[in-house]
Coordinates of C-alpha atoms in Angstrom, one line a residue:
M1482 CA -46.7 3.4 9.3
N1483 CA -45.0 6.5 7.8
N1484 CA -42.8 6.5 4.8
R1485 CA -39.6 6.5 6.8
H1486 CA -40.7 3.4 8.7
K1487 CA -41.8 1.7 5.5
L1488 CA -38.5 2.4 3.9
W1489 CA -36.6 1.2 6.9
S1490 CA -38.6 -2.0 7.0
T1491 CA -38.0 -2.6 3.3
S1492 CA -34.3 -2.1 3.8
L1493 CA -34.2 -4.6 6.6
V1494 CA -36.0 -7.2 4.6
L1495 CA -33.7 -6.6 1.6
A1496 CA -30.6 -6.7 3.8
G1497 CA -31.8 -10.1 5.2
I1498 CA -32.4 -11.4 1.7
S1499 CA -29.0 -10.2 0.5
L1500 CA -27.2 -11.8 3.5
L1501 CA -29.1 -15.0 3.1
G1502 CA -28.3 -15.0 -0.6
I1503 CA -24.6 -14.7 0.0
I1504 CA -24.6 -17.5 2.6
L1505 CA -26.6 -19.8 0.3
M1506 CA -24.1 -19.1 -2.4
L1507 CA -21.2 -20.2 -0.2
V1508 CA -23.0 -23.2 1.1
M1509 CA -24.7 -24.4 -2.1
A1510 CA -22.0 -23.7 -4.6
N1511 CA -21.1 -27.3 -5.1
Q1512 CA -24.7 -28.5 -5.6
D1513 CA -26.1 -29.3 -9.0
L1514 CA -29.4 -27.4 -8.5
A1515 CA -27.7 -24.3 -7.0
G1516 CA -27.2 -22.7 -10.4
L1517 CA -30.8 -22.9 -11.6
F1518 CA -32.0 -21.8 -8.2
V1519 CA -29.8 -18.8 -8.0
L1520 CA -30.4 -17.7 -11.6
A1521 CA -34.2 -18.0 -11.2
F1522 CA -34.0 -16.2 -7.8
F1523 CA -32.1 -13.2 -9.0
T1524 CA -34.0 -13.0 -12.3
F1525 CA -37.3 -12.7 -10.6
L1526 CA -35.9 -10.4 -7.9
L1527 CA -34.5 -7.9 -10.5
V1528 CA -37.7 -8.0 -12.6
G1529 CA -39.8 -7.5 -9.5
M1530 CA -37.7 -4.6 -8.2
Q1531 CA -38.4 -2.6 -11.4
G1532 CA -42.0 -2.2 -10.4
Y1533 CA -41.1 -0.2 -7.2
S1534 CA -39.3 3.1 -7.6
R1535 CA -37.7 2.9 -4.1
L1536 CA -36.2 -0.5 -4.9
K1537 CA -34.6 0.4 -8.2
G1538 CA -31.8 2.0 -6.3
F1539 CA -30.8 -1.5 -5.1
S1540 CA -30.5 -2.9 -8.6
F1541 CA -26.7 -2.5 -8.7
T1542 CA -26.4 -4.3 -5.3
V1543 CA -28.5 -7.2 -6.6
W1544 CA -26.4 -7.4 -9.8
V1545 CA -23.2 -7.7 -7.7
I1546 CA -24.7 -10.5 -5.6
A1547 CA -25.9 -12.3 -8.7
A1548 CA -22.4 -12.0 -10.2
V1549 CA -20.9 -13.5 -7.1
A1550 CA -23.4 -16.3 -7.2
I1551 CA -22.8 -17.2 -10.8
S1552 CA -19.1 -17.1 -10.3
M1553 CA -19.3 -19.5 -7.4
I1554 CA -21.4 -22.0 -9.2
Y1555 CA -20.0 -21.7 -12.8
P1556 CA -16.4 -20.6 -12.3
G1557 CA -15.1 -22.2 -15.5
Y1558 CA -17.3 -20.0 -17.6
I1559 CA -16.0 -16.9 -15.9
T1560 CA -12.2 -17.5 -15.5
E1561 CA -11.7 -18.2 -19.2
V1562 CA -13.5 -16.9 -22.2
G1563 CA -12.5 -18.0 -25.7
G1564 CA -9.3 -19.4 -24.4
Y1565 CA -8.4 -16.0 -22.8
D1566 CA -7.7 -15.7 -19.0
T1567 CA -10.2 -13.1 -17.8
E1568 CA -7.9 -11.9 -15.1
G1569 CA -6.3 -9.9 -17.9
F1570 CA -9.5 -7.8 -18.0
I1571 CA -9.1 -6.5 -14.5
V1572 CA -6.5 -3.8 -14.9
P1573 CA -7.9 -2.3 -18.2
L1574 CA -11.4 -2.2 -16.6
I1575 CA -10.1 -0.4 -13.5
Q1576 CA -8.3 2.1 -15.8
L1577 CA -11.6 2.6 -17.6
I1578 CA -13.3 3.3 -14.3
M1579 CA -10.6 5.7 -13.3
F1580 CA -10.8 7.5 -16.6
G1581 CA -14.5 7.9 -16.2
M1582 CA -13.9 9.3 -12.7
G1583 CA -11.4 11.8 -14.1
T1584 CA -14.0 13.0 -16.6
T1585 CA -16.2 14.2 -13.7
M1586 CA -13.3 15.9 -11.9
G1587 CA -11.7 19.3 -12.1
I1588 CA -9.5 21.7 -10.2
R1589 CA -12.5 22.6 -8.1
D1590 CA -12.5 19.2 -6.5
F1591 CA -9.1 19.9 -5.1
Q1592 CA -10.0 23.4 -4.0
G1593 CA -12.4 22.0 -1.5
V1594 CA -9.7 21.8 1.1
L1595 CA -9.7 25.7 1.1
K1596 CA -13.5 25.7 1.8
M1597 CA -13.7 23.0 4.4
P1598 CA -10.1 22.3 5.7
K1599 CA -11.3 20.7 9.0
G1600 CA -13.4 18.1 7.2
V1601 CA -10.7 17.3 4.6
I1602 CA -8.0 16.9 7.2
V1603 CA -10.1 14.8 9.6
G1604 CA -11.3 12.7 6.6
L1605 CA -7.8 12.1 5.2
V1606 CA -6.4 11.1 8.6
S1607 CA -9.4 8.8 9.3
Q1608 CA -9.1 7.2 5.9
F1609 CA -5.5 6.2 6.2
T1610 CA -5.5 5.2 9.9
I1611 CA -8.8 3.6 10.9
M1612 CA -9.2 1.1 8.1
P1613 CA -5.5 0.0 8.0
I1614 CA -5.5 -0.5 11.8
L1615 CA -8.7 -2.5 11.6
A1616 CA -7.4 -4.5 8.7
I1617 CA -4.2 -5.7 10.4
S1618 CA -6.1 -6.4 13.6
L1619 CA -8.6 -8.6 11.8
A1620 CA -5.9 -10.3 9.8
L1621 CA -3.9 -11.2 13.0
L1622 CA -6.9 -12.1 15.2
M1623 CA -8.7 -14.3 12.6
G1624 CA -5.6 -16.2 11.6
F1625 CA -6.1 -16.2 7.8
P1626 CA -3.4 -17.7 5.4
P1627 CA -0.7 -15.1 4.6
E1628 CA -1.9 -14.0 1.2
I1629 CA -5.5 -13.7 2.3
A1630 CA -4.4 -11.7 5.3
A1631 CA -2.3 -9.4 3.1
G1632 CA -5.5 -8.9 1.0
I1633 CA -7.3 -7.6 4.1
V1634 CA -4.5 -5.1 4.7
L1635 CA -4.6 -4.2 1.0
I1636 CA -8.3 -3.2 1.1
G1637 CA -7.7 -1.4 4.4
S1638 CA -4.8 0.6 2.9
S1639 CA -6.7 1.6 -0.3
P1640 CA -8.4 5.0 -0.9
S1641 CA -12.1 5.6 -1.2
G1642 CA -13.7 5.3 -4.6
V1643 CA -16.6 6.4 -6.8
S1644 CA -19.0 4.2 -4.8
S1645 CA -18.6 6.4 -1.7
N1646 CA -19.6 9.5 -3.8
I1647 CA -22.8 7.7 -5.0
I1648 CA -23.7 6.6 -1.5
T1649 CA -23.1 10.0 0.0
F1650 CA -25.3 11.6 -2.7
L1651 CA -28.1 9.1 -2.0
A1652 CA -27.7 9.6 1.8
K1653 CA -28.0 13.4 1.4
G1654 CA -24.5 13.9 2.7
N1655 CA -22.0 16.6 1.9
L1656 CA -21.2 15.6 -1.7
A1657 CA -18.6 18.3 -2.2
L1658 CA -16.7 17.0 0.8
S1659 CA -17.0 13.4 -0.4
I1660 CA -15.7 14.2 -3.9
T1661 CA -12.8 16.2 -2.5
L1662 CA -11.8 13.4 -0.1
T1663 CA -12.0 10.8 -2.9
A1664 CA -9.9 13.0 -5.1
F1665 CA -7.2 13.5 -2.4
T1666 CA -7.1 9.9 -1.1
T1667 CA -6.8 8.7 -4.7
I1668 CA -3.9 11.1 -5.5
L1669 CA -2.2 10.1 -2.3
A1670 CA -2.7 6.3 -2.9
P1671 CA 0.4 5.7 -5.0
F1672 CA 2.5 6.8 -2.0
L1673 CA 0.5 5.8 1.1
T1674 CA -0.9 2.5 0.0
P1675 CA 2.5 0.9 -0.8
L1676 CA 3.9 2.4 2.5
L1677 CA 1.1 0.9 4.6
M1678 CA 1.4 -2.4 2.8
K1679 CA 5.1 -2.5 3.5
L1680 CA 4.7 -1.7 7.1
L1681 CA 1.6 -3.8 7.9
A1682 CA 1.4 -6.6 5.3
G1683 CA 5.2 -7.2 5.0
Q1684 CA 5.0 -9.7 7.7
F1685 CA 2.7 -11.9 5.6
I1686 CA 4.2 -11.6 2.1
P1687 CA 7.2 -9.8 0.4
I1688 CA 6.1 -6.3 -0.6
D1689 CA 7.9 -4.4 -3.3
S1690 CA 6.6 -0.9 -2.4
F1691 CA 8.3 0.8 -5.4
Q1692 CA 6.8 -1.6 -7.9
M1693 CA 3.4 -1.3 -6.2
M1694 CA 3.7 2.5 -6.4
I1695 CA 4.4 2.3 -10.2
S1696 CA 1.5 -0.1 -10.7
I1697 CA -0.9 2.3 -8.9
I1698 CA 0.3 5.3 -10.9
K1699 CA -0.3 3.4 -14.1
M1700 CA -3.6 2.0 -13.0
I1701 CA -5.1 5.0 -11.1
F1702 CA -3.2 8.3 -11.5
V1703 CA -2.6 8.3 -15.3
P1704 CA -6.2 7.4 -16.3
I1705 CA -7.6 10.0 -13.9
V1706 CA -5.3 12.7 -15.3
A1707 CA -6.2 11.7 -18.8
G1708 CA -9.9 11.9 -17.9
M1709 CA -9.5 15.3 -16.4
V1710 CA -7.7 16.5 -19.6
F1711 CA -10.5 15.0 -21.7
N1712 CA -13.1 16.8 -19.6
K1713 CA -11.2 20.1 -20.0
I1714 CA -11.0 19.8 -23.8
F1715 CA -14.4 18.3 -24.6
K1716 CA -16.4 19.6 -21.6
D1717 CA -19.3 20.8 -23.7
K1718 CA -19.2 18.0 -26.3
A1719 CA -19.2 14.9 -24.1
G1720 CA -22.4 15.1 -22.2
W1721 CA -23.2 11.5 -23.4
M1722 CA -20.1 10.3 -21.6
H1723 CA -21.1 11.8 -18.3
T1724 CA -24.4 10.0 -18.6
A1725 CA -22.9 6.7 -19.7
M1726 CA -19.9 6.5 -17.4
P1727 CA -21.7 5.7 -14.1
F1728 CA -23.3 2.7 -15.8
V1729 CA -20.0 1.6 -17.5
A1730 CA -18.3 1.9 -14.1
M1731 CA -21.0 -0.2 -12.4
A1732 CA -20.8 -2.9 -15.1
A1733 CA -17.0 -2.9 -14.9
N1734 CA -17.1 -3.4 -11.1
V1735 CA -19.5 -6.3 -11.5
I1736 CA -17.2 -8.0 -14.0
I1737 CA -14.1 -7.5 -11.8
I1738 CA -15.9 -9.0 -8.8
A1739 CA -17.1 -11.9 -10.8
V1740 CA -13.6 -12.7 -12.2
I1741 CA -11.9 -12.6 -8.8
V1742 CA -14.6 -14.6 -7.1
A1743 CA -14.5 -17.3 -9.8
A1744 CA -10.6 -17.4 -9.6
G1745 CA -10.7 -17.8 -5.8
R1746 CA -13.7 -20.1 -5.6
D1747 CA -11.9 -23.0 -4.0
S1748 CA -10.5 -20.7 -1.2
L1749 CA -14.0 -19.2 -0.7
L1750 CA -15.5 -22.6 -0.2
E1751 CA -13.0 -23.2 2.6
I1752 CA -13.1 -19.9 4.4
G1753 CA -15.8 -17.9 2.6
L1754 CA -18.1 -17.4 5.6
L1755 CA -15.2 -16.3 7.8
L1756 CA -14.1 -13.8 5.1
L1757 CA -17.6 -12.5 4.9
L1758 CA -17.7 -12.1 8.7
A1759 CA -14.4 -10.2 8.5
A1760 CA -15.7 -8.0 5.7
I1761 CA -18.9 -7.1 7.7
I1762 CA -16.8 -6.3 10.8
H1763 CA -14.3 -4.2 8.9
N1764 CA -16.9 -2.3 6.9
A1765 CA -19.3 -1.7 9.9
S1766 CA -16.4 -0.6 12.2
G1767 CA -15.2 1.8 9.5
Y1768 CA -18.7 3.4 9.4
V1769 CA -18.9 3.6 13.2
L1770 CA -15.4 4.8 14.0
G1771 CA -15.5 7.2 11.1
Y1772 CA -18.7 8.8 12.3
W1773 CA -18.0 9.0 16.0
G1774 CA -14.4 10.1 15.4
C1775 CA -15.9 13.1 13.5
R1776 CA -18.4 13.8 16.3
L1777 CA -15.6 13.9 18.8
F1778 CA -14.1 16.7 16.7
K1779 CA -17.4 18.6 17.0
M1780 CA -18.3 18.1 13.3
N1781 CA -22.0 18.3 12.2
K1782 CA -24.0 15.2 11.4
I1783 CA -23.9 15.7 7.6
D1784 CA -20.1 15.9 7.5
S1785 CA -19.7 13.1 10.0
R1786 CA -21.9 10.8 7.9
T1787 CA -20.0 11.8 4.8
I1788 CA -16.7 10.9 6.3
A1789 CA -18.1 7.7 7.8
I1790 CA -19.1 6.6 4.3
E1791 CA -15.7 7.6 2.9
V1792 CA -13.9 5.6 5.6
G1793 CA -16.1 2.5 5.5
M1794 CA -16.1 2.2 1.6
Q1795 CA -12.8 1.5 0.0
N1796 CA -11.7 1.3 -3.7
G1797 CA -12.0 -2.4 -4.1
G1798 CA -11.3 -2.1 -7.8
M1799 CA -7.8 -0.7 -7.1
A1800 CA -7.1 -3.4 -4.6
A1801 CA -8.2 -6.0 -7.0
G1802 CA -6.0 -4.5 -9.7
I1803 CA -2.9 -4.6 -7.5
A1804 CA -3.6 -8.2 -6.7
S1805 CA -4.0 -9.0 -10.4
E1806 CA -0.7 -7.1 -11.2
L1807 CA 1.1 -9.3 -8.7
G1808 CA -0.5 -12.5 -10.1
K1809 CA -2.4 -13.2 -6.9
A1810 CA -6.0 -12.3 -7.8
A1811 CA -7.3 -15.6 -6.4
T1812 CA -5.7 -15.0 -3.0
L1813 CA -4.6 -11.4 -2.4
G1814 CA -7.6 -10.1 -4.4
L1815 CA -10.2 -12.4 -2.7
F1816 CA -11.0 -10.2 0.4
P1817 CA -11.3 -7.0 -1.7
A1818 CA -13.9 -8.8 -3.8
I1819 CA -15.8 -10.0 -0.8
F1820 CA -15.5 -6.6 0.9
G1821 CA -16.5 -4.8 -2.2
T1822 CA -19.6 -6.9 -2.5
W1823 CA -20.7 -6.4 1.1
M1824 CA -19.7 -2.7 1.0
D1825 CA -22.1 -2.1 -1.9
I1826 CA -24.9 -3.9 0.0
S1827 CA -24.4 -2.1 3.4
G1828 CA -23.8 1.3 1.7
S1829 CA -27.1 1.1 -0.1
F1830 CA -29.0 0.4 3.1
L1831 CA -27.1 3.0 5.1
A1832 CA -27.9 5.6 2.4
N1833 CA -31.6 4.8 2.5
W1834 CA -31.6 5.0 6.3
W1835 CA -29.7 8.2 6.6
R1836 CA -31.6 10.0 3.8
T1837 CA -34.7 9.8 6.0
E1838 CA -33.1 10.5 9.3
P1839 CA -32.7 14.1 10.8
S1840 CA -29.3 15.4 9.8
D1841 CA -28.9 18.6 11.8
E1842 CA -29.0 19.4 15.5
N1843 CA -32.7 20.6 15.3
G1844 CA -34.0 17.3 13.9
V1845 CA -34.3 18.5 10.3
S1846 CA -33.1 16.6 7.3
K1847 CA -31.1 18.7 4.9
P1848 CA -30.2 17.6 1.4
S1849 CA -26.9 18.3 -0.2
D1850 CA -27.1 21.4 -2.5
D1851 CA -23.9 20.7 -4.5
P1852 CA -24.7 20.9 -8.2
H1853 CA -22.5 18.0 -9.4
P1854 CA -23.0 15.6 -12.3
L1855 CA -23.8 12.8 -9.8
K1856 CA -27.3 14.3 -9.6
E1857 CA -28.0 12.2 -12.7
I1858 CA -27.6 9.0 -10.7
E1859 CA -30.7 9.5 -8.7
K1860 CA -32.8 9.7 -11.9

């Protein structure tokens, strides 16, 4: 068995374990022994993974699943710490993540449109059409309660995030295109996300699009600009920050998911499996439609894969932050938490598959040659 087949077999096994783990969490969350079982399972899994270099890249995915499990079983320890409602951590953590994203960005990330206009235009149109349409379709077809349904539309109307850049890098995609698309979709989010929510989710809950725009500007736009300014001023003196921020962002994402899952535990016990099914369909359809939409426009495999990842992976943190700002983290923010968890799992396996598959028309796999700070992640 060659290395590619071994890696693919390992990915399938881990995917099955991950999916089984999520289902067990939802089924066993009200059983006394579930906590000890889950804690032991993930502890041994994380320790065991450190002995295999190819499995270390899945550590973040396992941490996310473990956070969901603990939140489902011990919600009281997560929703309140020292008498403080932990939902108050969500927005500051998102601002921290966005600041970190800003420290890795510069004007060059926005100049990408001049170098690859076709990819940027196709990517932007795909981002703000495919996922919102899929979201409203799923919300209506699956008959979720209004605030849960609005949460599906919310994640579908959100931009891509840092996770898509990491997965693109690991998948040997076009990292420059990925970063450019993330930058543009994030900058457009304060305007397009409230508009899409008003048009699509307004039938489920009242939407104050202007207030949502202000919230997104404070939560996303301002921290990113501050990070870019910081990077410009201290570019040669903050190497430690560039090294630390990916780990800080990952930890912050785990905490955000844990808080939202704990807050919405009761709803998850009622409709958790259905929400997971919706997240799997939404995410997978984003990958498939994003990829084949690009192929219809005669784009090469590398760029098509890159845009597929951008479309299929949304900024769950931003969606969770909006839900928290509206005081609806336990309902409106529930699907973004489930989607974000599954997105990290599926993205990890997709990256490990695509990085070993031929990526040009002659059957040759070509790595990205973009010299960007994300190269540190693979180490």
